[in-house]
mmCIF file of C-alpha atoms and ligand atoms in Angstrom:
data_model
loop_
_atom_site.group_PDB
_atom_site.id
_atom_site.type_symbol
_atom_site.label_atom_id
_atom_site.label_comp_id
_atom_site.label_asym_id
_atom_site.label_seq_id
_atom_site.Cartn_x
_atom_site.Cartn_y
_atom_site.Cartn_z
ATOM 1 C CA MET A 1 9.707 104.533 89.495
ATOM 2 C CA ILE A 2 12.511 105.006 87.580
ATOM 3 C CA LYS A 3 12.864 102.326 84.654
ATOM 4 C CA ASN A 4 15.834 100.995 83.212
ATOM 5 C CA PHE A 5 14.921 102.504 79.499
ATOM 6 C CA LEU A 6 17.892 100.467 78.124
ATOM 7 C CA PRO A 7 15.723 97.794 77.166
ATOM 8 C CA LYS A 8 13.347 99.791 75.225
ATOM 9 C CA GLN A 9 16.561 101.713 73.497
ATOM 10 C CA TYR A 10 18.092 98.641 72.548
ATOM 11 C CA ALA A 11 14.623 97.505 71.211
ATOM 12 C CA LYS A 12 14.204 101.579 69.238
ATOM 13 C CA ASP A 13 17.944 101.428 67.447
ATOM 14 C CA LYS A 14 17.902 97.885 66.259
ATOM 15 C CA LYS A 15 15.131 99.576 63.130
ATOM 16 C CA PHE A 16 17.706 101.484 62.113
ATOM 17 C CA ILE A 17 19.617 100.188 58.477
ATOM 18 C CA ILE A 18 22.625 102.140 58.886
ATOM 19 C CA LYS A 19 23.463 102.470 62.897
ATOM 20 C CA HIS A 20 25.250 103.303 65.545
ATOM 21 C CA ASN A 21 24.918 100.203 67.143
ATOM 22 C CA TYR A 22 27.817 97.567 65.400
ATOM 23 C CA LEU A 23 28.096 95.372 68.271
ATOM 24 C CA SER A 24 26.634 92.202 66.593
ATOM 25 C CA GLU A 25 28.936 92.440 63.963
ATOM 26 C CA GLN A 26 31.363 92.940 65.763
ATOM 27 C CA PHE A 27 31.363 90.061 67.665
ATOM 28 C CA LYS A 28 31.081 87.514 65.014
ATOM 29 C CA ASP A 29 34.087 85.794 65.860
ATOM 30 C CA TYR A 30 32.962 86.099 69.922
ATOM 31 C CA ASN A 31 33.976 82.423 70.076
ATOM 32 C CA LEU A 32 37.820 82.918 69.729
ATOM 33 C CA ILE A 33 37.100 84.932 73.185
ATOM 34 C CA ILE A 34 34.522 82.462 74.526
ATOM 35 C CA ASN A 35 37.600 80.482 74.119
ATOM 36 C CA LYS A 36 40.209 82.741 76.338
ATOM 37 C CA ILE A 37 36.736 82.948 78.785
ATOM 38 C CA LYS A 38 36.843 79.276 79.341
ATOM 39 C CA LYS A 39 40.359 79.336 80.528
ATOM 40 C CA VAL A 40 39.271 81.811 82.716
ATOM 41 C CA ILE A 41 36.749 79.627 84.211
ATOM 42 C CA LYS A 42 39.066 76.379 84.781
ATOM 43 C CA TYR A 43 41.458 79.114 86.506
ATOM 44 C CA ASN A 44 38.859 81.021 88.191
ATOM 45 C CA ASP A 45 40.657 84.283 88.299
ATOM 46 C CA TYR A 46 37.589 86.172 87.683
ATOM 47 C CA THR A 47 39.109 89.355 89.116
ATOM 48 C CA LEU A 48 42.120 91.028 88.573
ATOM 49 C CA GLY A 49 43.611 87.785 87.128
ATOM 50 C CA LYS A 50 46.229 87.621 84.142
ATOM 51 C CA GLU A 51 44.048 89.125 81.233
ATOM 52 C CA VAL A 52 43.869 91.936 83.054
ATOM 53 C CA ASN A 53 47.969 92.347 83.586
ATOM 54 C CA ILE A 54 48.189 91.506 80.324
ATOM 55 C CA PHE A 55 45.503 93.898 79.275
ATOM 56 C CA GLU A 56 47.404 96.441 81.472
ATOM 57 C CA ASN A 57 50.790 95.968 79.804
ATOM 58 C CA ASN A 58 49.244 95.961 76.389
ATOM 59 C CA ILE A 59 48.006 99.355 76.176
ATOM 60 C CA LYS A 60 51.206 100.705 78.068
ATOM 61 C CA LYS A 61 53.330 99.459 75.190
ATOM 62 C CA ILE A 62 50.661 100.550 72.712
ATOM 63 C CA LEU A 63 51.082 104.262 74.739
ATOM 64 C CA ASN A 64 54.407 103.616 75.417
ATOM 65 C CA GLN A 65 53.812 104.829 78.719
ATOM 66 C CA LYS A 66 54.695 103.250 82.615
ATOM 67 C CA TYR A 67 51.813 102.895 84.168
ATOM 68 C CA VAL A 68 48.581 101.463 83.642
ATOM 69 C CA VAL A 69 45.902 101.002 85.868
ATOM 70 C CA ALA A 70 42.395 98.934 84.368
ATOM 71 C CA VAL A 71 39.062 99.767 86.601
ATOM 72 C CA GLY A 72 35.588 99.011 86.175
ATOM 73 C CA SER A 73 34.819 102.103 84.309
ATOM 74 C CA GLY A 74 35.581 105.352 82.316
ATOM 75 C CA THR A 75 33.817 107.119 85.475
ATOM 76 C CA ASP A 76 35.627 105.197 87.711
ATOM 77 C CA ALA A 77 38.829 106.235 86.587
ATOM 78 C CA LEU A 78 38.112 109.697 86.385
ATOM 79 C CA MET A 79 36.556 109.924 90.134
ATOM 80 C CA LEU A 80 39.117 107.685 91.021
ATOM 81 C CA SER A 81 41.930 110.197 89.871
ATOM 82 C CA LEU A 82 40.211 113.083 91.599
ATOM 83 C CA LYS A 83 39.978 110.938 94.642
ATOM 84 C CA CYS A 84 43.715 110.680 94.455
ATOM 85 C CA LEU A 85 44.637 114.239 94.034
ATOM 86 C CA ASN A 86 42.937 114.403 97.589
ATOM 87 C CA ILE A 87 40.175 116.293 96.515
ATOM 88 C CA LYS A 88 37.315 117.534 98.864
ATOM 89 C CA GLU A 89 34.597 118.931 100.133
ATOM 90 C CA GLY A 90 34.321 122.265 98.771
ATOM 91 C CA ASP A 91 37.167 121.764 96.079
ATOM 92 C CA GLU A 92 36.778 123.106 92.497
ATOM 93 C CA VAL A 93 37.807 120.935 88.980
ATOM 94 C CA ILE A 94 37.296 123.265 86.528
ATOM 95 C CA THR A 95 35.498 121.002 82.820
ATOM 96 C CA THR A 96 33.094 121.999 79.959
ATOM 97 C CA PRO A 97 29.756 121.696 79.934
ATOM 98 C CA TYR A 98 29.857 120.313 76.691
ATOM 99 C CA THR A 99 29.960 116.747 77.476
ATOM 100 C CA PHE A 100 28.608 112.998 78.713
ATOM 101 C CA TYR A 101 27.341 113.018 82.186
ATOM 102 C CA ALA A 102 30.027 111.233 83.787
ATOM 103 C CA THR A 103 32.310 113.086 83.385
ATOM 104 C CA ILE A 104 30.369 115.639 85.948
ATOM 105 C CA GLY A 105 29.420 112.586 87.625
ATOM 106 C CA ALA A 106 32.501 111.721 88.661
ATOM 107 C CA ILE A 107 33.334 115.517 89.476
ATOM 108 C CA VAL A 108 30.557 115.252 92.329
ATOM 109 C CA THR A 109 30.970 112.278 93.428
ATOM 110 C CA ALA A 110 34.790 112.842 94.440
ATOM 111 C CA GLY A 111 33.178 115.834 96.563
ATOM 112 C CA ALA A 112 34.174 118.781 93.700
ATOM 113 C CA LYS A 113 31.991 121.258 92.802
ATOM 114 C CA PRO A 114 32.410 121.309 88.732
ATOM 115 C CA VAL A 115 33.691 124.966 87.160
ATOM 116 C CA PHE A 116 32.109 125.199 83.548
ATOM 117 C CA VAL A 117 33.963 126.651 80.981
ATOM 118 C CA ASP A 118 32.513 127.658 77.636
ATOM 119 C CA VAL A 119 33.700 124.946 74.622
ATOM 120 C CA ARG A 120 34.896 126.571 71.326
ATOM 121 C CA GLU A 121 33.261 125.927 68.059
ATOM 122 C CA ASP A 122 34.763 122.575 67.719
ATOM 123 C CA TYR A 123 33.144 121.361 70.888
ATOM 124 C CA ASN A 124 36.052 121.099 73.058
ATOM 125 C CA ILE A 125 37.033 123.674 76.269
ATOM 126 C CA ASP A 126 37.905 127.076 75.234
ATOM 127 C CA VAL A 127 40.977 127.289 76.724
ATOM 128 C CA THR A 128 41.111 131.185 76.255
ATOM 129 C CA LYS A 129 38.120 131.188 79.062
ATOM 130 C CA ILE A 130 40.052 128.835 81.639
ATOM 131 C CA GLU A 131 42.405 131.445 83.523
ATOM 132 C CA LYS A 132 39.265 133.693 85.039
ATOM 133 C CA LYS A 133 37.877 130.839 86.515
ATOM 134 C CA ILE A 134 40.550 129.404 88.836
ATOM 135 C CA THR A 135 40.383 130.437 92.324
ATOM 136 C CA LYS A 136 41.672 128.989 95.197
ATOM 137 C CA LYS A 137 39.878 126.333 95.743
ATOM 138 C CA THR A 138 40.774 124.697 92.356
ATOM 139 C CA LYS A 139 42.221 121.689 92.167
ATOM 140 C CA ALA A 140 42.520 120.078 88.914
ATOM 141 C CA ILE A 141 41.285 121.025 84.797
ATOM 142 C CA LEU A 142 39.235 118.179 83.266
ATOM 143 C CA PRO A 143 39.981 118.862 79.724
ATOM 144 C CA VAL A 144 37.087 116.326 77.408
ATOM 145 C CA HIS A 145 38.921 115.661 74.305
ATOM 146 C CA TRP A 146 35.137 115.292 72.601
ATOM 147 C CA SER A 147 34.630 113.363 69.539
ATOM 148 C CA GLY A 148 37.905 111.947 69.638
ATOM 149 C CA LYS A 149 39.866 115.385 68.953
ATOM 150 C CA ILE A 150 42.325 116.697 72.062
ATOM 151 C CA CYS A 151 42.114 119.458 72.855
ATOM 152 C CA ASP A 152 44.048 122.522 72.926
ATOM 153 C CA MET A 153 46.900 121.377 75.165
ATOM 154 C CA ASP A 154 49.813 123.546 74.723
ATOM 155 C CA GLU A 155 47.697 126.166 75.942
ATOM 156 C CA ILE A 156 46.173 123.847 78.783
ATOM 157 C CA MET A 157 49.414 122.918 80.264
ATOM 158 C CA LYS A 158 50.736 125.756 80.246
ATOM 159 C CA ILE A 159 48.149 127.371 82.519
ATOM 160 C CA SER A 160 48.574 123.435 84.328
ATOM 161 C CA LYS A 161 52.499 124.803 85.178
ATOM 162 C CA LYS A 162 51.570 128.693 85.929
ATOM 163 C CA TYR A 163 49.353 127.553 88.550
ATOM 164 C CA ASN A 164 50.556 124.616 89.609
ATOM 165 C CA ILE A 165 47.134 122.504 89.176
ATOM 166 C CA PRO A 166 47.404 118.764 87.711
ATOM 167 C CA ILE A 167 45.712 117.485 84.944
ATOM 168 C CA VAL A 168 42.976 115.050 84.792
ATOM 169 C CA GLU A 169 42.424 114.474 80.921
ATOM 170 C CA ASP A 170 38.405 112.409 79.922
ATOM 171 C CA ALA A 171 39.785 110.678 77.329
ATOM 172 C CA CYS A 172 37.271 108.071 76.427
ATOM 173 C CA HIS A 173 36.374 109.188 73.590
ATOM 174 C CA ALA A 174 39.582 109.415 72.322
ATOM 175 C CA ILE A 175 42.051 106.393 72.615
ATOM 176 C CA LEU A 176 44.538 106.655 69.314
ATOM 177 C CA ALA A 177 44.350 110.163 69.451
ATOM 178 C CA LYS A 178 47.293 111.985 69.110
ATOM 179 C CA TYR A 179 47.832 115.723 69.276
ATOM 180 C CA LYS A 180 51.115 117.018 67.828
ATOM 181 C CA ASN A 181 52.194 113.265 67.507
ATOM 182 C CA ARG A 182 51.826 112.371 71.158
ATOM 183 C CA TYR A 183 48.483 110.796 72.489
ATOM 184 C CA ALA A 184 45.339 110.888 73.595
ATOM 185 C CA GLY A 185 45.720 110.365 77.779
ATOM 186 C CA THR A 186 49.334 110.814 78.375
ATOM 187 C CA PHE A 187 49.956 114.864 78.855
ATOM 188 C CA GLY A 188 48.514 115.393 82.719
ATOM 189 C CA GLU A 189 49.220 113.173 86.046
ATOM 190 C CA PHE A 190 45.836 110.710 84.679
ATOM 191 C CA GLY A 191 44.289 109.844 81.084
ATOM 192 C CA CYS A 192 41.166 108.357 81.558
ATOM 193 C CA PHE A 193 39.442 105.864 79.287
ATOM 194 C CA SER A 194 36.366 103.819 78.804
ATOM 195 C CA LEU A 195 35.889 100.563 77.342
ATOM 196 C CA HIS A 196 31.798 100.919 77.812
ATOM 197 C CA PRO A 197 30.856 99.030 74.561
ATOM 198 C CA LEU A 198 30.380 101.788 72.331
ATOM 199 C CA LYS A 199 33.264 103.300 72.256
ATOM 200 C CA ASN A 200 35.818 102.517 70.063
ATOM 201 C CA LEU A 201 37.674 99.919 72.182
ATOM 202 C CA ASN A 202 34.950 98.212 74.118
ATOM 203 C CA ILE A 203 34.157 95.402 75.877
ATOM 204 C CA TRP A 204 30.986 93.095 76.711
ATOM 205 C CA GLY A 205 30.205 95.087 80.011
ATOM 206 C CA ASP A 206 31.759 98.063 81.830
ATOM 207 C CA GLY A 207 35.433 99.289 81.764
ATOM 208 C CA GLY A 208 37.559 101.542 81.723
ATOM 209 C CA TYR A 209 41.754 102.001 82.472
ATOM 210 C CA LEU A 210 44.204 104.978 83.255
ATOM 211 C CA VAL A 211 47.005 106.346 82.298
ATOM 212 C CA ILE A 212 49.394 107.731 85.320
ATOM 213 C CA LYS A 213 52.693 109.743 84.968
ATOM 214 C CA LYS A 214 53.980 109.296 88.467
ATOM 215 C CA LYS A 215 54.369 106.306 90.171
ATOM 216 C CA SER A 216 53.282 107.556 93.604
ATOM 217 C CA LEU A 217 50.119 108.437 92.492
ATOM 218 C CA TYR A 218 50.295 104.603 90.027
ATOM 219 C CA LYS A 219 50.784 103.295 93.848
ATOM 220 C CA LYS A 220 47.998 105.334 94.997
ATOM 221 C CA ILE A 221 45.393 104.104 92.437
ATOM 222 C CA MET A 222 46.613 100.666 92.067
ATOM 223 C CA LEU A 223 45.374 100.889 96.155
ATOM 224 C CA MET A 224 42.055 102.531 95.408
ATOM 225 C CA ARG A 225 41.061 100.109 93.429
ATOM 226 C CA ASN A 226 41.399 97.337 95.042
ATOM 227 C CA HIS A 227 40.607 98.032 98.623
ATOM 228 C CA GLY A 228 43.482 99.364 99.717
ATOM 229 C CA LEU A 229 45.056 95.714 99.816
ATOM 230 C CA VAL A 230 48.176 95.648 99.879
ATOM 231 C CA GLY A 231 47.843 91.942 100.959
ATOM 232 C CA ARG A 232 45.212 89.546 102.317
ATOM 233 C CA ASN A 233 45.231 90.667 105.656
ATOM 234 C CA LYS A 234 47.155 94.124 105.334
ATOM 235 C CA ASN A 235 44.615 97.148 104.109
ATOM 236 C CA LEU A 236 46.663 100.554 103.980
ATOM 237 C CA ILE A 237 43.886 102.937 103.382
ATOM 238 C CA PHE A 238 40.466 102.064 102.940
ATOM 239 C CA GLY A 239 39.917 102.311 98.786
ATOM 240 C CA TYR A 240 37.499 101.176 96.743
ATOM 241 C CA ASN A 241 35.749 98.429 94.737
ATOM 242 C CA SER A 242 36.451 99.319 91.007
ATOM 243 C CA ARG A 243 38.564 96.204 89.113
ATOM 244 C CA LEU A 244 38.353 95.158 85.024
ATOM 245 C CA ASP A 245 36.705 91.773 85.447
ATOM 246 C CA THR A 246 39.355 88.833 84.129
ATOM 247 C CA ILE A 247 36.555 88.113 81.600
ATOM 248 C CA GLN A 248 36.558 91.374 80.034
ATOM 249 C CA ALA A 249 40.212 92.099 79.817
ATOM 250 C CA CYS A 250 39.942 88.849 77.801
ATOM 251 C CA VAL A 251 37.477 90.858 75.471
ATOM 252 C CA ALA A 252 39.604 93.262 75.276
ATOM 253 C CA ASN A 253 42.562 91.815 74.725
ATOM 254 C CA HIS A 254 40.963 90.836 71.345
ATOM 255 C CA LEU A 255 40.068 93.833 70.252
ATOM 256 C CA LEU A 256 42.989 95.368 71.010
ATOM 257 C CA LYS A 257 44.704 93.212 67.799
ATOM 258 C CA LYS A 258 41.459 95.303 65.717
ATOM 259 C CA LEU A 259 42.367 98.829 67.078
ATOM 260 C CA LYS A 260 44.433 100.561 64.841
ATOM 261 C CA ASN A 261 41.892 98.951 62.195
ATOM 262 C CA ILE A 262 38.794 100.625 63.582
ATOM 263 C CA THR A 263 40.471 103.818 64.255
ATOM 264 C CA GLU A 264 41.748 103.991 60.638
ATOM 265 C CA SER A 265 38.415 102.913 59.559
ATOM 266 C CA ARG A 266 36.480 106.181 61.063
ATOM 267 C CA ILE A 267 39.120 108.387 60.079
ATOM 268 C CA LYS A 268 39.027 107.307 56.711
ATOM 269 C CA ASN A 269 35.081 107.228 57.033
ATOM 270 C CA SER A 270 34.674 110.527 58.197
ATOM 271 C CA ASN A 271 37.164 111.918 55.810
ATOM 272 C CA PHE A 272 34.782 110.834 53.095
ATOM 273 C CA VAL A 273 32.149 112.115 54.828
ATOM 274 C CA ASP A 274 33.675 115.290 55.326
ATOM 275 C CA GLN A 275 34.565 115.866 51.421
ATOM 276 C CA LYS A 276 31.436 115.168 50.404
ATOM 277 C CA LEU A 277 29.597 117.490 52.906
ATOM 278 C CA SER A 278 31.583 119.814 52.664
ATOM 279 C CA LEU A 279 30.006 120.932 49.060
ATOM 280 C CA ILE A 280 26.669 121.411 50.381
ATOM 281 C CA LYS A 281 26.401 125.363 51.791
ATOM 282 C CA GLU A 282 24.292 124.342 54.750
ATOM 283 C CA ILE A 283 26.050 122.573 56.212
ATOM 284 C CA GLN A 284 28.876 123.577 58.562
ATOM 285 C CA LEU A 285 32.255 120.972 59.274
ATOM 286 C CA LYS A 286 34.023 121.137 62.311
ATOM 287 C CA GLN A 287 37.324 122.819 61.802
ATOM 288 C CA ARG A 288 40.127 119.704 61.317
ATOM 289 C CA SER A 289 43.501 120.930 62.041
ATOM 290 C CA LYS A 290 47.153 118.910 60.428
ATOM 291 C CA ASN A 291 48.359 118.733 64.408
ATOM 292 C CA ILE A 292 45.722 116.615 65.094
ATOM 293 C CA LYS A 293 44.598 113.185 64.757
ATOM 294 C CA GLU A 294 40.976 112.659 64.979
ATOM 295 C CA VAL A 295 39.651 109.193 66.140
ATOM 296 C CA PHE A 296 36.079 109.994 65.019
ATOM 297 C CA HIS A 297 34.665 108.042 68.361
ATOM 298 C CA LEU A 298 31.488 110.400 66.744
ATOM 299 C CA TYR A 299 31.293 112.386 63.228
ATOM 300 C CA GLU A 300 29.300 115.551 64.152
ATOM 301 C CA PHE A 301 28.520 117.979 61.742
ATOM 302 C CA ARG A 302 26.033 121.748 62.389
ATOM 303 C CA VAL A 303 23.161 123.271 61.010
ATOM 304 C CA LYS A 304 22.116 126.683 60.868
ATOM 305 C CA ASN A 305 19.291 125.846 63.512
ATOM 306 C CA LYS A 306 17.431 124.370 66.268
ATOM 307 C CA LYS A 307 14.402 124.049 63.849
ATOM 308 C CA ILE A 308 16.697 123.166 60.624
ATOM 309 C CA ARG A 309 18.648 120.018 63.204
ATOM 310 C CA ASN A 310 15.175 118.815 64.196
ATOM 311 C CA GLY A 311 13.641 118.616 60.451
ATOM 312 C CA LEU A 312 16.860 117.220 59.320
ATOM 313 C CA LEU A 313 17.388 114.923 62.263
ATOM 314 C CA ASN A 314 13.415 113.726 61.365
ATOM 315 C CA HIS A 315 14.175 112.895 57.684
ATOM 316 C CA LEU A 316 17.403 111.116 58.101
ATOM 317 C CA ILE A 317 15.183 108.819 60.616
ATOM 318 C CA LYS A 318 12.212 108.170 58.356
ATOM 319 C CA LYS A 319 15.004 106.932 56.385
ATOM 320 C CA LYS A 320 15.784 104.705 58.877
ATOM 321 C CA ILE A 321 19.368 106.127 58.985
ATOM 322 C CA ASP A 322 20.822 106.560 62.624
ATOM 323 C CA ALA A 323 22.044 109.952 63.521
ATOM 324 C CA LYS A 324 21.467 111.262 66.508
ATOM 325 C CA ILE A 325 22.381 113.843 68.835
ATOM 326 C CA HIS A 326 25.271 113.380 71.052
ATOM 327 C CA TYR A 327 23.925 115.717 73.283
ATOM 328 C CA PRO A 328 20.800 117.974 73.170
ATOM 329 C CA ILE A 329 21.162 119.395 76.774
ATOM 330 C CA PRO A 330 24.755 120.415 78.219
ATOM 331 C CA MET A 331 25.262 119.572 81.456
ATOM 332 C CA HIS A 332 24.652 122.877 83.572
ATOM 333 C CA LEU A 333 21.093 123.073 82.600
ATOM 334 C CA GLN A 334 20.992 119.912 83.402
ATOM 335 C CA PRO A 335 18.299 118.965 85.846
ATOM 336 C CA ALA A 336 21.047 117.829 88.105
ATOM 337 C CA ALA A 337 23.285 120.818 87.916
ATOM 338 C CA ARG A 338 20.186 122.737 89.860
ATOM 339 C CA GLU A 339 22.162 123.595 93.109
ATOM 340 C CA TYR A 340 24.808 125.493 90.765
ATOM 341 C CA ASN A 341 22.181 128.194 89.564
ATOM 342 C CA TYR A 342 23.495 128.413 85.820
ATOM 343 C CA LYS A 343 21.104 129.410 83.528
ATOM 344 C CA LYS A 344 20.353 129.658 80.328
ATOM 345 C CA GLY A 345 22.696 131.858 78.255
ATOM 346 C CA ASP A 346 25.836 131.340 80.802
ATOM 347 C CA PHE A 347 27.320 128.727 78.072
ATOM 348 C CA PRO A 348 26.510 130.332 74.795
ATOM 349 C CA VAL A 349 28.614 128.276 72.606
ATOM 350 C CA ALA A 350 28.048 124.878 74.167
ATOM 351 C CA GLU A 351 24.159 125.858 73.932
ATOM 352 C CA ASN A 352 24.749 126.470 70.258
ATOM 353 C CA ILE A 353 26.134 123.059 69.553
ATOM 354 C CA SER A 354 23.664 120.751 71.487
ATOM 355 C CA ASN A 355 20.323 123.141 69.349
ATOM 356 C CA THR A 356 22.209 122.340 65.988
ATOM 357 C CA THR A 357 24.746 119.234 66.071
ATOM 358 C CA ILE A 358 24.107 115.887 64.351
ATOM 359 C CA SER A 359 25.836 112.402 64.325
ATOM 360 C CA LEU A 360 25.836 109.902 61.674
ATOM 361 C CA PRO A 361 27.060 106.919 62.115
ATOM 362 C CA VAL A 362 30.722 106.220 60.606
ATOM 363 C CA HIS A 363 32.439 103.278 62.579
ATOM 364 C CA GLU A 364 33.957 99.806 60.970
ATOM 365 C CA PHE A 365 30.647 98.234 59.496
ATOM 366 C CA VAL A 366 29.032 101.632 57.676
ATOM 367 C CA ASN A 367 29.902 100.726 53.980
ATOM 368 C CA LYS A 368 30.659 103.127 51.562
ATOM 369 C CA LYS A 369 26.879 102.355 50.008
ATOM 370 C CA GLN A 370 25.733 103.623 53.374
ATOM 371 C CA LEU A 371 27.638 106.916 53.462
ATOM 372 C CA ASN A 372 26.626 108.006 49.761
ATOM 373 C CA ILE A 373 22.752 107.154 51.084
ATOM 374 C CA MET A 374 23.600 108.995 54.828
ATOM 375 C CA ILE A 375 25.153 111.883 52.295
ATOM 376 C CA SER A 376 22.408 111.785 49.672
ATOM 377 C CA SER A 377 19.668 112.050 52.214
ATOM 378 C CA ILE A 378 21.305 115.291 53.550
ATOM 379 C CA ARG A 379 21.862 116.789 50.410
ATOM 380 C CA GLY A 380 17.729 115.344 49.827
ATOM 381 C CA TYR A 381 16.620 117.149 52.261
ATOM 382 C CA PHE A 382 18.560 120.472 51.400
ATOM 383 C CA GLU A 383 17.232 120.441 48.167
ATOM 384 C CA LYS A 384 13.524 120.169 49.485
ATOM 385 C CA ASN A 385 13.816 122.151 52.519
HETATM 386 C C1 PLP B 401 31.382 107.552 78.431
HETATM 387 C C2 PLP B 401 32.075 108.445 79.217
HETATM 388 C C3 PLP B 401 32.952 108.582 80.321
HETATM 389 C C4 PLP B 401 32.377 107.449 80.994
HETATM 390 O O1 PLP B 401 32.676 106.038 80.450
HETATM 391 P P1 PLP B 401 31.660 104.516 81.187
HETATM 392 O O2 PLP B 401 33.383 103.839 81.248
HETATM 393 O O3 PLP B 401 31.246 104.774 80.862
HETATM 394 O O4 PLP B 401 31.734 104.935 82.946
HETATM 395 C C5 PLP B 401 33.229 109.692 80.606
HETATM 396 N N1 PLP B 401 33.466 110.633 79.660
HETATM 397 C C6 PLP B 401 33.204 110.479 78.324
HETATM 398 C C7 PLP B 401 33.265 111.880 77.644
HETATM 399 C C8 PLP B 401 32.607 109.659 78.209
HETATM 400 O O5 PLP B 401 31.892 109.356 77.031
#
């Protein structure tokens, strides 16, 4: 029996004092959203209603892009992008094994084979290893801007141009992140974003959106998300049903006003933790770069080995700090990947990160006192061990 494991997970996460989940604080002013939703009820424009257009226009303005389409989830944004590129059975998509399940799920449900390239020490794709994996069947390169740090896009764009292979960015962690002053999601043919409740810009359920470069691809995605319909009675292509609910667009539009603050407080908290943890010799921080504005969807650091990591993790959990591992098993070693015949040792950097990484909550509702508690708890662990 496969059970819904989330209710138990939610109950467990509630017991922490310093939490990753901040939704009750974030939506204290939910009445403002409810008032907007009341209007949706009055007009009953539940699917692709007015608020969805407003949301798309808001994102266009913020990212200074021409084509934005709201869809049912971040996973759908990725899957539709790949489908839109006419990917078919047997085609290959290059990405990393250090990502969330959805990246690979989208590639596989689009009909392609995921081809992995190891990551660098900063958890992002190792651009020096991409070219070796390109074959005649490679139909897309799918970089993941892990934790809100943009990949080395100069190099990836060069490879994309040289081989004429389109880029689909997994920017689900990276709204407002920048690389040399350019926003995440605006490099590739498609930039894919998620609105999941625990993403930096979030709603009350599932949703996502895409930034699209070309008008022709934009038109196709507009069709694909709504059955391929051009009007009530005309079906141009057979498509999907992947739409952002109007009610959810109300939530997204409400939060968009706070996005800058959401982002800046994550950056501020992360800089503070960086500075304090840099004084602890057992801790390895991620390398930061002046050219890259990270938005810290996750704040991660590493320790020497798995034993220390698990020891520190348990220590923090005992102190009711919601330290987590994002994620303990890389994609190529998941049971779902068995048919690709990867084995331990194939992607040593990704595997090592999985064994040594820890994430701390740094969102806007973690205060200075809580940051200091986390830092002193980590320091305390290394003093004792
Ligand atoms: C959340 C996430 C997705 C999928 O987004 P959903 O909206 O949950 O479908 C894809 N890739 C990454 C890296 C993510 O973190």
